[in-house]
Amino acid sequence: QVRRAMGSKRSSEKMEGLRTRLYDGMEANGIVGAAADDVFEKIKAFAAFGFAESHSISFAFLVYASSWLKLYHPAAFCAALLNAQPMGFYSPQSLVHDAKRHGVVVRGPSVNESQAAASVEKALPDEGSYTGPGPDQPAVRLGLSSVRAIGDDLAERIIADRVVNGVFTSMANLARRIGLNTKQLEALATAGAFECLGTERREALWTAGAAADYRPGQLDLALASEEQTPQLPPMSQTEQLMADLWATGITRDQYPTALIRDRLTGLGVTPSNQLRHLSDRTRVTVGGIVTHRQRPATARGVTFINLEDEFGMVNVICDPTVWQRHRRVAREAGGLLIRGMLERADGVVNVSAERIEKLELGLHTRSRDFR
């Protein structure tokens, strides 16, 4: 009970509750008077910070282990974090693009190559750009469960069938063996999961409705709509980005701000990777997608906003006055343009916000706010 009290948030109350038993036990062992008082006060004093200390030691170990894994095995680290969702501040989108910025190759979901969850697989020679101290990195393959409307159970059924009966040869073959509805097939098609069959996304979307009519137990006949698919233009870069974002929440090829970089440059926005080269107290404009907003209880009303662009992240500090002045935009917009003062301290770069405006992105994004 003493050990538990020393590790409790309410350690002071619990230690007081044990005072009499502790003194009785010490007296039975010949420890009385000032010596007993000294022992109890030292135990009570440690209990006052023991809970926080135990947490800090555990947290320090987790930080060290995570940093080591990210440095030496960034691909496996990324896949593991994707499979541990939901967790922490950072969304799968942020995790994937951070891994890509560290040279990891990330591949989309595939009905014949993905596992149910995110996994690692052999990368092609010179495919990645990892230059860290670890071994050559494998590629990360997004799992089928990451696709909208699929989920863990259905993804596991698809993989189990593939293991027993071999790879899928067409969309109709998948529907016959698994029994998918139109919504599920269209989600897989939008995510590019049929590209392993040589079927582009538009073609797959064209045939998804007809393929959904097939059910397990039907004869494996050719699907007429597959043979009659017209020549459809491939999706543009922007359309693929929108499709990926809708289907998986992850734009694996490009971060959305890369498509509007020219517009951002015209607005005088400094990319995140250039901020570290600027002097302290430089006035800058930064812009990107909001990944999270936080207001810790100990921050005296200060709100912290994290913006992300294709190069990295920017930490923005909003004092209560600035937040209240721009509250609606700052709280609700998925993308922000922020004018403020660059602050450098001990190698850390922040931007202290002075003016906040909405950044029109043309797509719907979600941030993880006030968690």
Coordinates of C-alpha atoms in Angstrom, one line a residue:
Q1 CA 0.0 0.0 0.0
V2 CA 2.9 2.4 0.7
R3 CA 4.3 1.6 -2.8
R4 CA 1.0 2.3 -4.4
A5 CA 0.5 5.5 -2.4
M6 CA 3.9 6.7 -3.6
G7 CA 2.9 6.2 -7.2
S8 CA -0.5 7.7 -7.0
K9 CA -1.8 11.1 -8.2
R10 CA -3.3 11.6 -4.7
S11 CA -0.1 10.5 -2.9
S12 CA -0.4 13.1 -0.2
E13 CA -3.9 12.0 0.9
K14 CA -3.0 8.3 0.8
M15 CA 0.3 8.8 2.7
E16 CA -1.6 10.6 5.5
G17 CA -4.0 7.7 5.6
L18 CA -1.1 5.3 6.2
R19 CA 0.6 7.5 8.7
T20 CA -0.6 5.6 11.8
R21 CA 0.2 2.1 10.4
L22 CA 3.6 3.3 9.4
Y23 CA 4.4 4.7 12.8
D24 CA 3.1 1.6 14.5
G25 CA 5.3 -0.6 12.3
M26 CA 8.4 1.6 12.9
E27 CA 7.8 1.6 16.6
A28 CA 7.7 -2.2 16.6
N29 CA 11.1 -2.2 14.9
G30 CA 12.6 0.3 17.4
I31 CA 12.3 3.4 15.2
V32 CA 10.6 6.1 17.3
G33 CA 10.6 9.9 17.8
A34 CA 12.6 12.1 15.5
A35 CA 14.0 9.1 13.6
A36 CA 10.4 8.0 12.8
D37 CA 9.4 11.5 11.8
D38 CA 12.4 11.8 9.5
V39 CA 11.6 8.5 7.8
F40 CA 8.0 9.4 7.2
E41 CA 8.8 12.9 6.0
K42 CA 11.3 11.5 3.5
I43 CA 8.8 8.9 2.2
K44 CA 6.1 11.5 2.0
A45 CA 8.4 13.9 0.2
F46 CA 9.3 11.3 -2.4
A47 CA 5.7 10.5 -2.9
A48 CA 5.0 14.1 -3.8
F49 CA 7.1 13.8 -7.0
G50 CA 7.4 10.0 -7.4
F51 CA 4.3 9.8 -9.6
A52 CA 5.6 12.5 -12.0
E53 CA 9.1 11.0 -12.0
S54 CA 7.9 7.5 -12.8
H55 CA 6.0 8.9 -15.7
S56 CA 8.9 11.0 -16.9
I57 CA 11.2 8.0 -16.9
S58 CA 8.7 5.9 -18.8
F59 CA 8.1 8.7 -21.3
A60 CA 11.9 9.3 -21.8
F61 CA 12.3 5.6 -22.6
L62 CA 9.5 5.7 -25.1
V63 CA 10.9 8.8 -26.8
Y64 CA 14.4 7.3 -27.0
A65 CA 13.1 3.9 -28.4
S66 CA 10.8 5.6 -30.9
S67 CA 13.6 8.0 -32.0
W68 CA 15.9 5.0 -32.5
L69 CA 13.3 3.1 -34.5
K70 CA 12.5 6.1 -36.7
L71 CA 16.2 6.7 -37.4
Y72 CA 17.2 3.2 -38.2
H73 CA 13.9 1.6 -39.4
P74 CA 11.6 4.4 -40.6
A75 CA 9.6 2.2 -42.9
A76 CA 8.7 -0.4 -40.2
F77 CA 8.1 2.5 -37.8
C78 CA 5.7 4.2 -40.1
A79 CA 3.8 0.9 -40.8
A80 CA 3.5 0.2 -37.1
L81 CA 2.2 3.7 -36.4
L82 CA -0.4 3.3 -39.1
N83 CA -1.5 0.1 -37.6
A84 CA -1.8 1.7 -34.1
Q85 CA -4.4 4.3 -35.2
P86 CA -6.2 6.2 -33.9
M87 CA -3.5 7.6 -31.7
G88 CA -1.6 10.8 -30.8
F89 CA -1.7 14.1 -32.6
Y90 CA -0.6 13.0 -36.1
S91 CA -3.0 11.5 -38.7
P92 CA -2.0 8.7 -41.1
Q93 CA -1.6 11.5 -43.7
S94 CA 1.1 13.2 -41.6
L95 CA 2.8 10.0 -40.7
V96 CA 3.1 8.8 -44.3
H97 CA 4.4 12.1 -45.6
D98 CA 6.9 12.4 -42.8
A99 CA 8.2 8.9 -43.7
K100 CA 8.4 10.0 -47.4
R101 CA 10.4 13.0 -46.5
H102 CA 12.8 10.6 -44.8
G103 CA 13.2 8.6 -48.0
V104 CA 10.6 5.9 -47.4
V105 CA 8.6 4.6 -50.4
V106 CA 4.9 4.4 -49.7
R107 CA 2.6 2.3 -52.0
G108 CA -1.1 2.4 -52.2
P109 CA -3.6 -0.4 -51.4
S110 CA -3.8 -3.3 -53.8
V111 CA -6.2 -6.3 -53.8
N112 CA -3.3 -8.6 -54.7
E113 CA -0.4 -7.1 -52.9
S114 CA -1.7 -5.5 -49.7
Q115 CA -2.2 -7.2 -46.4
A116 CA -5.2 -6.3 -44.3
A117 CA -3.1 -3.8 -42.3
A118 CA -0.1 -1.7 -43.4
S119 CA 2.9 -3.8 -44.1
V120 CA 6.5 -3.6 -45.5
E121 CA 7.7 -5.2 -48.7
K122 CA 10.8 -5.2 -50.9
A123 CA 11.6 -1.9 -52.5
L124 CA 13.1 -1.7 -55.9
P125 CA 16.8 -0.7 -56.2
D126 CA 17.2 3.1 -55.9
E127 CA 13.5 3.5 -55.5
G128 CA 13.8 5.3 -52.1
S129 CA 16.0 8.1 -50.9
Y130 CA 16.8 7.0 -47.4
T131 CA 20.2 8.2 -46.3
G132 CA 20.1 7.4 -42.6
P133 CA 22.4 5.0 -40.7
G134 CA 20.1 2.0 -40.8
P135 CA 19.9 -0.7 -43.5
D136 CA 18.2 -0.2 -46.9
Q137 CA 14.6 0.5 -46.2
P138 CA 11.7 -1.6 -47.6
A139 CA 8.6 0.0 -49.0
V140 CA 5.4 0.6 -47.0
R141 CA 2.3 -0.9 -48.5
L142 CA -1.0 0.5 -47.3
G143 CA -3.5 -2.1 -46.0
L144 CA -6.9 -2.9 -47.5
S145 CA -8.5 -1.9 -44.2
S146 CA -7.4 1.7 -44.8
V147 CA -9.8 1.9 -47.7
R148 CA -13.2 3.6 -47.0
A149 CA -16.0 1.1 -46.5
I150 CA -13.7 -2.0 -46.2
G151 CA -12.7 -2.2 -42.5
D152 CA -10.7 -4.8 -40.7
D153 CA -13.0 -7.8 -40.9
L154 CA -13.6 -7.6 -44.7
A155 CA -10.0 -6.9 -45.4
E156 CA -9.1 -10.1 -43.4
R157 CA -11.6 -12.1 -45.4
I158 CA -10.1 -10.8 -48.7
I159 CA -6.6 -11.8 -47.6
A160 CA -7.6 -15.2 -46.3
D161 CA -9.3 -16.0 -49.6
R162 CA -6.3 -14.9 -51.5
V163 CA -4.0 -17.1 -49.5
V164 CA -6.2 -20.2 -50.1
N165 CA -7.4 -19.5 -53.7
G166 CA -4.7 -17.4 -55.2
V167 CA -4.6 -13.8 -56.5
F168 CA -7.7 -12.2 -57.9
T169 CA -7.8 -12.0 -61.7
S170 CA -10.5 -9.3 -62.1
M171 CA -13.0 -7.2 -60.3
A172 CA -15.7 -9.7 -61.0
N173 CA -13.5 -12.5 -59.7
L174 CA -13.1 -10.6 -56.5
A175 CA -16.9 -10.0 -56.2
R176 CA -17.7 -13.7 -56.9
R177 CA -15.2 -14.9 -54.3
I178 CA -15.9 -12.4 -51.5
G179 CA -19.3 -10.8 -52.2
L180 CA -18.7 -7.1 -52.2
N181 CA -21.3 -4.4 -52.8
T182 CA -21.1 -1.4 -55.2
K183 CA -20.0 1.0 -52.4
Q184 CA -17.1 -1.3 -51.4
L185 CA -15.9 -1.9 -55.0
E186 CA -16.1 1.8 -55.9
A187 CA -14.0 2.6 -52.8
L188 CA -11.3 0.1 -53.8
A189 CA -11.4 1.4 -57.4
T190 CA -11.1 5.0 -56.3
A191 CA -8.1 4.0 -54.1
G192 CA -6.4 2.4 -57.1
A193 CA -6.5 -1.1 -55.6
F194 CA -7.2 -2.7 -59.0
E195 CA -4.2 -1.2 -60.7
C196 CA -2.3 -4.4 -60.0
L197 CA -4.7 -6.0 -62.6
G198 CA -3.8 -3.4 -65.2
T199 CA -7.1 -1.6 -64.5
E200 CA -6.9 2.2 -64.1
R201 CA -9.1 4.0 -61.6
R202 CA -11.7 5.3 -64.1
E203 CA -12.0 2.0 -65.8
A204 CA -12.5 0.3 -62.4
L205 CA -15.1 2.8 -61.4
W206 CA -16.9 2.2 -64.7
T207 CA -17.2 -1.5 -64.1
A208 CA -17.8 -1.5 -60.3
G209 CA -21.6 -1.3 -60.4
A210 CA -21.9 -4.3 -62.8
A211 CA -19.2 -6.3 -60.9
A212 CA -21.2 -5.9 -57.6
D213 CA -24.0 -8.0 -59.2
Y214 CA -21.8 -11.1 -58.9
R215 CA -22.0 -13.2 -55.8
P216 CA -20.2 -16.2 -54.4
G217 CA -21.3 -19.4 -56.0
Q218 CA -21.9 -17.9 -59.5
L219 CA -20.1 -19.2 -62.6
D220 CA -16.8 -17.5 -63.3
L221 CA -17.8 -16.1 -66.6
A222 CA -16.3 -13.0 -68.3
L223 CA -17.9 -9.7 -67.3
A224 CA -19.4 -8.1 -70.3
S225 CA -19.0 -4.6 -69.0
E226 CA -15.3 -5.2 -68.5
E227 CA -14.9 -6.2 -72.1
Q228 CA -16.9 -3.2 -73.3
T229 CA -15.2 -0.6 -71.1
P230 CA -14.5 2.5 -73.3
Q231 CA -11.2 4.2 -73.5
L232 CA -11.2 6.5 -70.6
P233 CA -8.6 9.2 -69.9
P234 CA -6.4 8.5 -66.8
M235 CA -7.0 10.7 -63.8
S236 CA -5.0 13.9 -63.6
Q237 CA -2.6 14.5 -60.8
T238 CA -5.1 16.6 -58.9
E239 CA -7.9 14.0 -59.5
Q240 CA -5.7 11.2 -58.2
L241 CA -4.9 13.3 -55.1
M242 CA -8.6 13.9 -54.4
A243 CA -9.4 10.2 -55.0
D244 CA -6.7 9.1 -52.6
L245 CA -7.9 11.6 -50.0
W246 CA -11.5 10.4 -50.3
A247 CA -10.7 6.7 -50.3
T248 CA -7.9 6.4 -47.7
G249 CA -7.4 9.8 -46.2
I250 CA -3.8 9.6 -47.4
T251 CA -2.4 11.4 -50.5
R252 CA 0.5 9.1 -50.9
D253 CA 2.0 10.6 -54.1
Q254 CA 1.9 14.3 -53.2
Y255 CA 1.0 16.5 -50.3
P256 CA -1.9 18.8 -51.3
T257 CA 0.0 22.0 -50.9
A258 CA 2.5 20.9 -53.6
L259 CA -0.3 21.5 -56.1
I260 CA -0.8 25.1 -55.1
R261 CA 2.8 26.0 -54.4
D262 CA 3.0 28.6 -57.2
R263 CA -0.1 30.3 -55.6
L264 CA 1.5 30.2 -52.2
T265 CA 4.7 31.6 -53.5
G266 CA 2.8 34.5 -55.1
L267 CA 1.2 35.2 -51.7
G268 CA 4.7 35.4 -50.1
V269 CA 4.4 32.2 -48.1
T270 CA 7.7 30.8 -46.8
P271 CA 7.9 27.0 -47.2
S272 CA 8.4 25.2 -43.9
N273 CA 11.9 23.9 -44.8
Q274 CA 13.1 27.4 -45.3
L275 CA 12.2 28.8 -41.9
R276 CA 15.2 27.4 -40.2
H277 CA 17.5 29.5 -42.4
L278 CA 15.8 32.8 -41.4
S279 CA 17.0 35.0 -38.5
D280 CA 15.2 35.3 -35.2
R281 CA 12.5 38.0 -35.2
T282 CA 11.9 37.8 -38.9
R283 CA 8.4 38.6 -39.9
V284 CA 7.1 35.7 -42.1
T285 CA 3.9 34.3 -43.7
V286 CA 3.4 30.6 -43.5
G287 CA 0.6 28.5 -44.9
G288 CA -0.5 24.9 -44.9
I289 CA -3.1 22.3 -43.7
V290 CA -4.0 22.3 -40.1
T291 CA -3.0 19.0 -38.5
H292 CA -4.0 19.9 -34.9
R293 CA -4.9 22.6 -32.5
Q294 CA -4.1 22.4 -28.8
R295 CA -4.6 24.6 -25.7
P296 CA -3.0 22.9 -22.7
A297 CA -4.4 23.8 -19.3
T298 CA -1.0 25.1 -18.3
A299 CA -0.6 27.4 -21.3
R300 CA -2.7 30.4 -19.8
G301 CA -5.0 30.6 -22.8
V302 CA -2.3 30.2 -25.5
T303 CA -3.4 28.0 -28.5
F304 CA -0.9 26.0 -30.5
I305 CA -1.6 25.3 -34.1
N306 CA 0.4 22.9 -36.3
L307 CA 0.5 23.6 -40.0
E308 CA 1.9 21.1 -42.6
D309 CA 3.0 21.6 -46.2
E310 CA 4.8 19.3 -48.6
F311 CA 8.2 20.0 -46.9
G312 CA 7.3 19.6 -43.2
M313 CA 5.5 21.2 -40.3
V314 CA 5.3 24.6 -38.7
N315 CA 4.6 25.3 -35.0
V316 CA 2.4 28.4 -34.6
I317 CA 1.7 30.1 -31.3
C318 CA -1.5 32.1 -30.9
D319 CA -1.8 34.3 -27.8
P320 CA -5.4 34.8 -26.5
T321 CA -5.8 38.2 -28.1
V322 CA -4.9 36.9 -31.6
W323 CA -7.0 33.8 -31.2
Q324 CA -10.1 35.8 -30.2
R325 CA -9.6 38.3 -33.0
H326 CA -9.5 35.5 -35.6
R327 CA -11.3 32.8 -33.6
R328 CA -13.8 31.5 -36.2
V329 CA -11.3 31.1 -39.1
A330 CA -8.5 29.9 -36.7
R331 CA -10.8 27.2 -35.3
E332 CA -12.8 26.0 -38.3
A333 CA -10.6 26.4 -41.5
G334 CA -8.8 23.3 -42.7
G335 CA -6.0 25.4 -44.2
L336 CA -4.6 28.6 -42.9
L337 CA -2.3 31.5 -43.9
I338 CA -0.6 33.0 -40.9
R339 CA 1.4 36.1 -40.7
G340 CA 3.7 36.4 -37.7
M341 CA 7.1 36.7 -36.1
L342 CA 9.7 33.9 -36.4
E343 CA 11.1 32.9 -33.0
R344 CA 14.2 30.8 -32.6
A345 CA 15.3 29.2 -29.3
D346 CA 17.7 26.3 -28.8
G347 CA 17.3 25.1 -32.4
V348 CA 13.5 25.2 -32.2
V349 CA 11.6 27.4 -34.7
N350 CA 8.1 28.7 -34.0
V351 CA 5.9 31.4 -35.5
S352 CA 4.1 33.8 -33.2
A353 CA 0.8 34.6 -35.0
E354 CA -0.3 38.1 -35.6
R355 CA -2.9 37.7 -38.4
I356 CA -4.8 34.5 -39.5
E357 CA -6.6 34.0 -42.8
K358 CA -8.3 31.0 -44.4
L359 CA -6.3 29.2 -47.1
E360 CA -8.6 27.8 -49.8
L361 CA -7.6 24.3 -50.6
G362 CA -10.5 23.0 -52.6
L363 CA -10.7 19.8 -50.5
H364 CA -12.0 18.7 -47.2
T365 CA -9.4 18.0 -44.5
R366 CA -9.7 17.0 -40.8
S367 CA -7.5 18.1 -37.9
R368 CA -7.1 16.6 -34.5
D369 CA -8.2 19.4 -32.2
F370 CA -8.0 20.0 -28.4
R371 CA -7.3 16.4 -27.5

